[in-house]
Amino acid sequence: MPGHHIPEPFCWDESFKVFYENLDQQHRILFSALFKLSQFPTEQDALTVMVAVMNAHFLTEEILMKRADYSERGPHKNAHDEFMSKIRGFHVPVSAADMNYCKDWLVNHIKDIDFKYKTKLTYQT
């Protein structure tokens, strides 16, 4: 099954909107961090930032899923964990193949996995 179109230049657009402003803003940051790393694949700081913002976003998302008792939380977290395991093994210079993997993963994760939680992350306090 073919994946979703990978935008070039690699930047967030309205087609990635999950309709939770905090998560949409974090997704914009993820796109920006990947774009910067693709522009500067030899810079350790760019790699470090990309890994850090991915991790922070995934933690936020997982907290929201837990609070909402979201039924797909387990598989969703597993997808995050597998991705984080892979990118934590990256070293500079980051290869074009690794960059393409990250871009493809993020686009398809948002559109195929994150879109499933639209309207389902609200909870009663």
CSV table of N, CA and C in Angstrom, one decimal:
chain,number,residue,atom,x,y,z
A,1,MET,N,0.8,-1.2,0.0
A,1,MET,CA,0.0,0.0,0.0
A,1,MET,C,0.9,1.2,0.0
A,2,PRO,N,0.7,2.1,-1.0
A,2,PRO,CA,1.6,3.3,-1.0
A,2,PRO,C,1.3,4.3,0.1
A,3,GLY,N,2.3,5.0,0.6
A,3,GLY,CA,2.1,5.9,1.7
A,3,GLY,C,1.6,7.3,1.1
A,4,HIS,N,1.5,8.2,2.0
A,4,HIS,CA,1.0,9.5,1.7
A,4,HIS,C,2.1,10.3,1.1
A,5,HIS,N,1.7,11.4,0.4
A,5,HIS,CA,2.7,12.3,-0.3
A,5,HIS,C,3.6,12.9,0.8
A,6,ILE,N,4.9,12.9,0.6
A,6,ILE,CA,5.8,13.6,1.5
A,6,ILE,C,6.1,15.0,0.9
A,7,PRO,N,5.7,16.1,1.6
A,7,PRO,CA,5.8,17.4,1.1
A,7,PRO,C,7.3,17.8,0.9
A,8,GLU,N,7.6,18.5,-0.1
A,8,GLU,CA,8.9,19.1,-0.4
A,8,GLU,C,8.7,20.5,-0.8
A,9,PRO,N,9.2,21.5,-0.1
A,9,PRO,CA,10.0,21.4,1.1
A,9,PRO,C,9.2,20.7,2.2
A,10,PHE,N,9.9,20.1,3.1
A,10,PHE,CA,9.3,19.3,4.1
A,10,PHE,C,8.8,20.3,5.2
A,11,CYS,N,7.5,20.6,5.1
A,11,CYS,CA,6.9,21.5,6.1
A,11,CYS,C,5.4,21.0,6.4
A,12,TRP,N,5.0,21.4,7.6
A,12,TRP,CA,3.6,21.1,8.0
A,12,TRP,C,2.6,21.9,7.2
A,13,ASP,N,1.5,21.3,6.9
A,13,ASP,CA,0.4,22.1,6.3
A,13,ASP,C,-0.9,21.6,6.9
A,14,GLU,N,-2.0,22.3,6.5
A,14,GLU,CA,-3.3,22.0,7.0
A,14,GLU,C,-3.8,20.6,6.9
A,15,SER,N,-3.2,19.8,5.9
A,15,SER,CA,-3.6,18.5,5.7
A,15,SER,C,-3.2,17.5,6.9
A,16,PHE,N,-2.3,18.0,7.7
A,16,PHE,CA,-1.9,17.3,8.9
A,16,PHE,C,-2.6,17.6,10.2
A,17,LYS,N,-3.6,18.4,10.1
A,17,LYS,CA,-4.3,19.0,11.3
A,17,LYS,C,-5.0,17.8,12.0
A,18,VAL,N,-4.8,17.7,13.3
A,18,VAL,CA,-5.5,16.8,14.1
A,18,VAL,C,-6.5,17.5,15.0
A,19,PHE,N,-6.6,18.8,14.9
A,19,PHE,CA,-7.6,19.6,15.6
A,19,PHE,C,-7.5,19.6,17.1
A,20,TYR,N,-6.3,19.4,17.6
A,20,TYR,CA,-5.9,19.8,19.0
A,20,TYR,C,-4.8,20.8,18.8
A,21,GLU,N,-5.0,22.0,19.2
A,21,GLU,CA,-4.0,23.1,18.9
A,21,GLU,C,-2.7,22.7,19.4
A,22,ASN,N,-2.6,22.2,20.6
A,22,ASN,CA,-1.2,21.9,21.2
A,22,ASN,C,-0.5,20.8,20.4
A,23,LEU,N,-1.3,19.8,19.9
A,23,LEU,CA,-0.6,18.8,19.1
A,23,LEU,C,-0.3,19.2,17.7
A,24,ASP,N,-1.2,20.0,17.1
A,24,ASP,CA,-0.9,20.6,15.8
A,24,ASP,C,0.4,21.5,15.9
A,25,GLN,N,0.5,22.3,16.9
A,25,GLN,CA,1.7,23.1,17.1
A,25,GLN,C,2.9,22.2,17.3
A,26,GLN,N,2.8,21.2,18.1
A,26,GLN,CA,4.0,20.3,18.2
A,26,GLN,C,4.3,19.6,16.9
A,27,HIS,N,3.3,19.2,16.1
A,27,HIS,CA,3.6,18.6,14.8
A,27,HIS,C,4.3,19.6,13.9
A,28,ARG,N,4.0,20.8,14.0
A,28,ARG,CA,4.7,21.9,13.2
A,28,ARG,C,6.2,21.9,13.6
A,29,ILE,N,6.4,21.8,14.9
A,29,ILE,CA,7.8,21.8,15.4
A,29,ILE,C,8.6,20.5,15.0
A,30,LEU,N,7.9,19.4,14.9
A,30,LEU,CA,8.5,18.1,14.4
A,30,LEU,C,8.9,18.3,13.0
A,31,PHE,N,8.0,18.8,12.2
A,31,PHE,CA,8.4,19.0,10.8
A,31,PHE,C,9.6,20.0,10.6
A,32,SER,N,9.6,21.0,11.4
A,32,SER,CA,10.7,22.0,11.4
A,32,SER,C,12.0,21.4,11.8
A,33,ALA,N,12.0,20.6,12.8
A,33,ALA,CA,13.2,19.9,13.3
A,33,ALA,C,13.7,19.0,12.2
A,34,LEU,N,12.9,18.2,11.6
A,34,LEU,CA,13.3,17.3,10.5
A,34,LEU,C,13.8,18.1,9.3
A,35,PHE,N,13.1,19.2,9.0
A,35,PHE,CA,13.6,20.0,7.9
A,35,PHE,C,15.0,20.6,8.2
A,36,LYS,N,15.2,21.1,9.4
A,36,LYS,CA,16.5,21.6,9.7
A,36,LYS,C,17.6,20.5,9.7
A,37,LEU,N,17.3,19.3,10.2
A,37,LEU,CA,18.2,18.3,10.1
A,37,LEU,C,18.6,17.9,8.7
A,38,SER,N,17.6,17.9,7.8
A,38,SER,CA,17.8,17.6,6.4
A,38,SER,C,18.7,18.6,5.8
A,39,GLN,N,18.6,19.8,6.2
A,39,GLN,CA,19.5,20.9,5.7
A,39,GLN,C,20.9,20.9,6.3
A,40,PHE,N,21.0,20.3,7.5
A,40,PHE,CA,22.3,20.3,8.2
A,40,PHE,C,22.6,18.9,8.8
A,41,PRO,N,22.7,17.9,7.9
A,41,PRO,CA,22.8,16.5,8.4
A,41,PRO,C,24.1,16.2,9.1
A,42,THR,N,25.1,17.1,9.1
A,42,THR,CA,26.3,16.8,9.8
A,42,THR,C,26.4,17.5,11.1
A,43,GLU,N,25.3,18.2,11.5
A,43,GLU,CA,25.3,19.0,12.8
A,43,GLU,C,24.7,18.1,13.9
A,44,GLN,N,25.4,17.8,14.9
A,44,GLN,CA,25.0,17.0,16.0
A,44,GLN,C,23.8,17.7,16.7
A,45,ASP,N,23.9,19.1,16.8
A,45,ASP,CA,22.8,19.8,17.5
A,45,ASP,C,21.5,19.6,16.8
A,46,ALA,N,21.5,19.6,15.5
A,46,ALA,CA,20.2,19.4,14.7
A,46,ALA,C,19.7,18.0,15.0
A,47,LEU,N,20.5,17.0,15.1
A,47,LEU,CA,20.1,15.7,15.4
A,47,LEU,C,19.5,15.6,16.8
A,48,THR,N,20.3,16.2,17.7
A,48,THR,CA,19.9,16.1,19.1
A,48,THR,C,18.5,16.8,19.3
A,49,VAL,N,18.3,17.9,18.7
A,49,VAL,CA,17.0,18.6,18.8
A,49,VAL,C,15.9,17.8,18.2
A,50,MET,N,16.1,17.2,17.0
A,50,MET,CA,15.1,16.4,16.4
A,50,MET,C,14.7,15.3,17.3
A,51,VAL,N,15.6,14.5,17.9
A,51,VAL,CA,15.3,13.4,18.8
A,51,VAL,C,14.6,13.9,20.0
A,52,ALA,N,15.0,15.1,20.6
A,52,ALA,CA,14.4,15.6,21.8
A,52,ALA,C,12.9,16.1,21.5
A,53,VAL,N,12.7,16.7,20.4
A,53,VAL,CA,11.3,17.2,20.2
A,53,VAL,C,10.4,16.0,19.9
A,54,MET,N,10.9,15.0,19.2
A,54,MET,CA,10.1,13.8,18.9
A,54,MET,C,9.7,13.2,20.3
A,55,ASN,N,10.7,13.0,21.1
A,55,ASN,CA,10.4,12.4,22.4
A,55,ASN,C,9.4,13.2,23.3
A,56,ALA,N,9.6,14.5,23.3
A,56,ALA,CA,8.7,15.4,24.1
A,56,ALA,C,7.3,15.3,23.6
A,57,HIS,N,7.2,15.3,22.3
A,57,HIS,CA,5.8,15.3,21.7
A,57,HIS,C,5.1,13.9,22.0
A,58,PHE,N,5.9,12.8,21.8
A,58,PHE,CA,5.3,11.5,22.0
A,58,PHE,C,4.8,11.4,23.5
A,59,LEU,N,5.6,11.9,24.4
A,59,LEU,CA,5.2,11.9,25.8
A,59,LEU,C,3.9,12.7,26.1
A,60,THR,N,3.8,13.8,25.5
A,60,THR,CA,2.6,14.6,25.6
A,60,THR,C,1.4,13.9,25.0
A,61,GLU,N,1.6,13.3,23.8
A,61,GLU,CA,0.5,12.6,23.2
A,61,GLU,C,0.1,11.4,24.0
A,62,GLU,N,1.0,10.7,24.5
A,62,GLU,CA,0.7,9.5,25.3
A,62,GLU,C,0.0,9.9,26.6
A,63,ILE,N,0.3,11.0,27.2
A,63,ILE,CA,-0.4,11.4,28.4
A,63,ILE,C,-1.8,11.7,28.1
A,64,LEU,N,-2.0,12.4,27.0
A,64,LEU,CA,-3.4,12.8,26.6
A,64,LEU,C,-4.2,11.5,26.3
A,65,MET,N,-3.6,10.5,25.6
A,65,MET,CA,-4.3,9.3,25.3
A,65,MET,C,-4.6,8.5,26.6
A,66,LYS,N,-3.7,8.5,27.6
A,66,LYS,CA,-4.0,7.9,28.8
A,66,LYS,C,-5.1,8.5,29.6
A,67,ARG,N,-5.1,9.9,29.7
A,67,ARG,CA,-6.2,10.6,30.4
A,67,ARG,C,-7.5,10.3,29.7
A,68,ALA,N,-7.6,10.2,28.4
A,68,ALA,CA,-8.8,10.0,27.7
A,68,ALA,C,-9.2,8.5,27.6
A,69,ASP,N,-8.3,7.6,28.2
A,69,ASP,CA,-8.6,6.2,28.1
A,69,ASP,C,-8.8,5.7,26.7
A,70,TYR,N,-7.9,6.3,25.8
A,70,TYR,CA,-8.0,6.0,24.4
A,70,TYR,C,-7.7,4.5,24.1
A,71,SER,N,-8.6,3.9,23.4
A,71,SER,CA,-8.4,2.4,23.2
A,71,SER,C,-7.2,2.0,22.4
A,72,GLU,N,-6.7,2.9,21.6
A,72,GLU,CA,-5.5,2.5,20.7
A,72,GLU,C,-4.2,3.0,21.3
A,73,ARG,N,-4.2,3.3,22.6
A,73,ARG,CA,-3.0,3.9,23.2
A,73,ARG,C,-1.8,2.9,23.2
A,74,GLY,N,-2.1,1.6,23.4
A,74,GLY,CA,-1.0,0.6,23.4
A,74,GLY,C,-0.2,0.5,22.1
A,75,PRO,N,-1.0,0.3,21.0
A,75,PRO,CA,-0.3,0.2,19.7
A,75,PRO,C,0.3,1.5,19.3
A,76,HIS,N,-0.3,2.6,19.6
A,76,HIS,CA,0.2,3.9,19.3
A,76,HIS,C,1.5,4.2,20.0
A,77,LYS,N,1.6,3.8,21.3
A,77,LYS,CA,2.8,4.0,22.0
A,77,LYS,C,3.9,3.1,21.5
A,78,ASN,N,3.5,1.9,21.1
A,78,ASN,CA,4.5,0.9,20.5
A,78,ASN,C,5.1,1.5,19.3
A,79,ALA,N,4.3,2.2,18.4
A,79,ALA,CA,4.8,2.8,17.2
A,79,ALA,C,5.8,3.9,17.6
A,80,HIS,N,5.5,4.7,18.6
A,80,HIS,CA,6.4,5.7,19.1
A,80,HIS,C,7.7,5.1,19.5
A,81,ASP,N,7.6,4.1,20.4
A,81,ASP,CA,8.8,3.5,20.9
A,81,ASP,C,9.7,2.9,19.9
A,82,GLU,N,9.1,2.2,18.9
A,82,GLU,CA,9.9,1.7,17.8
A,82,GLU,C,10.7,2.8,17.0
A,83,PHE,N,10.0,3.9,16.7
A,83,PHE,CA,10.6,5.0,16.0
A,83,PHE,C,11.7,5.6,16.9
A,84,MET,N,11.4,5.8,18.1
A,84,MET,CA,12.5,6.4,19.0
A,84,MET,C,13.7,5.5,19.1
A,85,SER,N,13.5,4.2,19.2
A,85,SER,CA,14.6,3.3,19.2
A,85,SER,C,15.5,3.5,18.0
A,86,LYS,N,14.8,3.6,16.8
A,86,LYS,CA,15.6,3.7,15.6
A,86,LYS,C,16.3,5.0,15.6
A,87,ILE,N,15.7,6.2,15.8
A,87,ILE,CA,16.3,7.5,15.7
A,87,ILE,C,17.4,7.7,16.7
A,88,ARG,N,17.2,7.1,17.9
A,88,ARG,CA,18.3,7.2,18.9
A,88,ARG,C,19.6,6.6,18.5
A,89,GLY,N,19.5,5.7,17.5
A,89,GLY,CA,20.7,5.1,17.0
A,89,GLY,C,21.4,5.9,15.8
A,90,PHE,N,20.8,7.0,15.4
A,90,PHE,CA,21.3,7.8,14.3
A,90,PHE,C,22.6,8.5,14.8
A,91,HIS,N,23.5,8.7,13.9
A,91,HIS,CA,24.7,9.4,14.1
A,91,HIS,C,24.9,10.4,13.0
A,92,VAL,N,25.6,11.5,13.2
A,92,VAL,CA,26.0,12.4,12.1
A,92,VAL,C,27.2,11.9,11.4
A,93,PRO,N,27.2,12.1,10.1
A,93,PRO,CA,26.2,12.7,9.3
A,93,PRO,C,25.0,11.7,9.1
A,94,VAL,N,23.8,12.3,9.2
A,94,VAL,CA,22.6,11.5,9.0
A,94,VAL,C,22.4,11.3,7.5
A,95,SER,N,22.2,10.0,7.2
A,95,SER,CA,22.1,9.7,5.7
A,95,SER,C,20.8,10.1,5.1
A,96,ALA,N,20.8,10.3,3.8
A,96,ALA,CA,19.6,10.6,3.1
A,96,ALA,C,18.5,9.5,3.3
A,97,ALA,N,19.0,8.3,3.4
A,97,ALA,CA,18.0,7.2,3.6
A,97,ALA,C,17.4,7.3,5.0
A,98,ASP,N,18.1,7.7,6.0
A,98,ASP,CA,17.6,7.9,7.3
A,98,ASP,C,16.6,9.1,7.4
A,99,MET,N,17.0,10.1,6.7
A,99,MET,CA,16.1,11.3,6.6
A,99,MET,C,14.8,11.0,5.9
A,100,ASN,N,14.9,10.2,4.8
A,100,ASN,CA,13.7,9.8,4.1
A,100,ASN,C,12.8,8.9,5.0
A,101,TYR,N,13.4,8.0,5.7
A,101,TYR,CA,12.7,7.2,6.7
A,101,TYR,C,11.9,8.1,7.7
A,102,CYS,N,12.6,9.0,8.3
A,102,CYS,CA,11.9,9.9,9.3
A,102,CYS,C,10.8,10.7,8.7
A,103,LYS,N,11.0,11.3,7.5
A,103,LYS,CA,9.9,12.1,6.8
A,103,LYS,C,8.7,11.2,6.5
A,104,ASP,N,9.0,10.0,5.9
A,104,ASP,CA,8.0,9.1,5.5
A,104,ASP,C,7.2,8.6,6.8
A,105,TRP,N,8.0,8.3,7.8
A,105,TRP,CA,7.3,7.8,9.1
A,105,TRP,C,6.4,8.8,9.7
A,106,LEU,N,6.9,10.1,9.8
A,106,LEU,CA,6.1,11.1,10.4
A,106,LEU,C,4.8,11.4,9.6
A,107,VAL,N,4.9,11.6,8.3
A,107,VAL,CA,3.8,11.9,7.5
A,107,VAL,C,2.8,10.8,7.6
A,108,ASN,N,3.2,9.5,7.5
A,108,ASN,CA,2.3,8.4,7.5
A,108,ASN,C,1.7,8.1,8.9
A,109,HIS,N,2.6,8.4,9.9
A,109,HIS,CA,2.1,8.2,11.3
A,109,HIS,C,1.0,9.2,11.6
A,110,ILE,N,1.2,10.4,11.2
A,110,ILE,CA,0.1,11.4,11.5
A,110,ILE,C,-1.2,11.1,10.8
A,111,LYS,N,-1.0,10.8,9.5
A,111,LYS,CA,-2.2,10.6,8.7
A,111,LYS,C,-2.9,9.3,8.9
A,112,ASP,N,-2.2,8.3,9.3
A,112,ASP,CA,-2.8,6.9,9.4
A,112,ASP,C,-3.0,6.6,10.9
A,113,ILE,N,-2.2,7.1,11.8
A,113,ILE,CA,-2.3,6.7,13.2
A,113,ILE,C,-2.9,7.8,14.1
A,114,ASP,N,-2.3,9.0,14.0
A,114,ASP,CA,-2.8,10.1,14.8
A,114,ASP,C,-4.2,10.5,14.4
A,115,PHE,N,-4.6,10.4,13.1
A,115,PHE,CA,-5.9,10.8,12.7
A,115,PHE,C,-7.0,10.0,13.4
A,116,LYS,N,-6.6,8.8,13.8
A,116,LYS,CA,-7.6,7.9,14.5
A,116,LYS,C,-8.1,8.5,15.8
A,117,TYR,N,-7.2,9.4,16.4
A,117,TYR,CA,-7.7,9.9,17.7
A,117,TYR,C,-8.4,11.2,17.7
A,118,LYS,N,-8.7,11.7,16.5
A,118,LYS,CA,-9.4,13.0,16.3
A,118,LYS,C,-10.7,12.8,17.1
A,119,THR,N,-11.0,13.8,17.9
A,119,THR,CA,-12.2,13.9,18.8
A,119,THR,C,-12.3,12.9,19.9
A,120,LYS,N,-11.2,12.1,20.1
A,120,LYS,CA,-11.2,11.0,21.1
A,120,LYS,C,-10.3,11.3,22.3
A,121,LEU,N,-9.6,12.4,22.3
A,121,LEU,CA,-8.7,12.7,23.4
A,121,LEU,C,-9.2,13.6,24.5
A,122,THR,N,-10.5,13.9,24.4
A,122,THR,CA,-11.1,14.7,25.4
A,122,THR,C,-11.4,13.8,26.6
A,123,TYR,N,-11.5,14.4,27.8
A,123,TYR,CA,-11.8,13.6,29.0
A,123,TYR,C,-12.5,14.4,30.0
A,124,GLN,N,-13.2,13.8,30.9
A,124,GLN,CA,-13.9,14.5,31.9
A,124,GLN,C,-13.0,14.6,33.2
A,125,THR,N,-13.0,15.8,33.8
A,125,THR,CA,-12.3,15.9,35.1
A,125,THR,C,-13.2,15.9,36.2
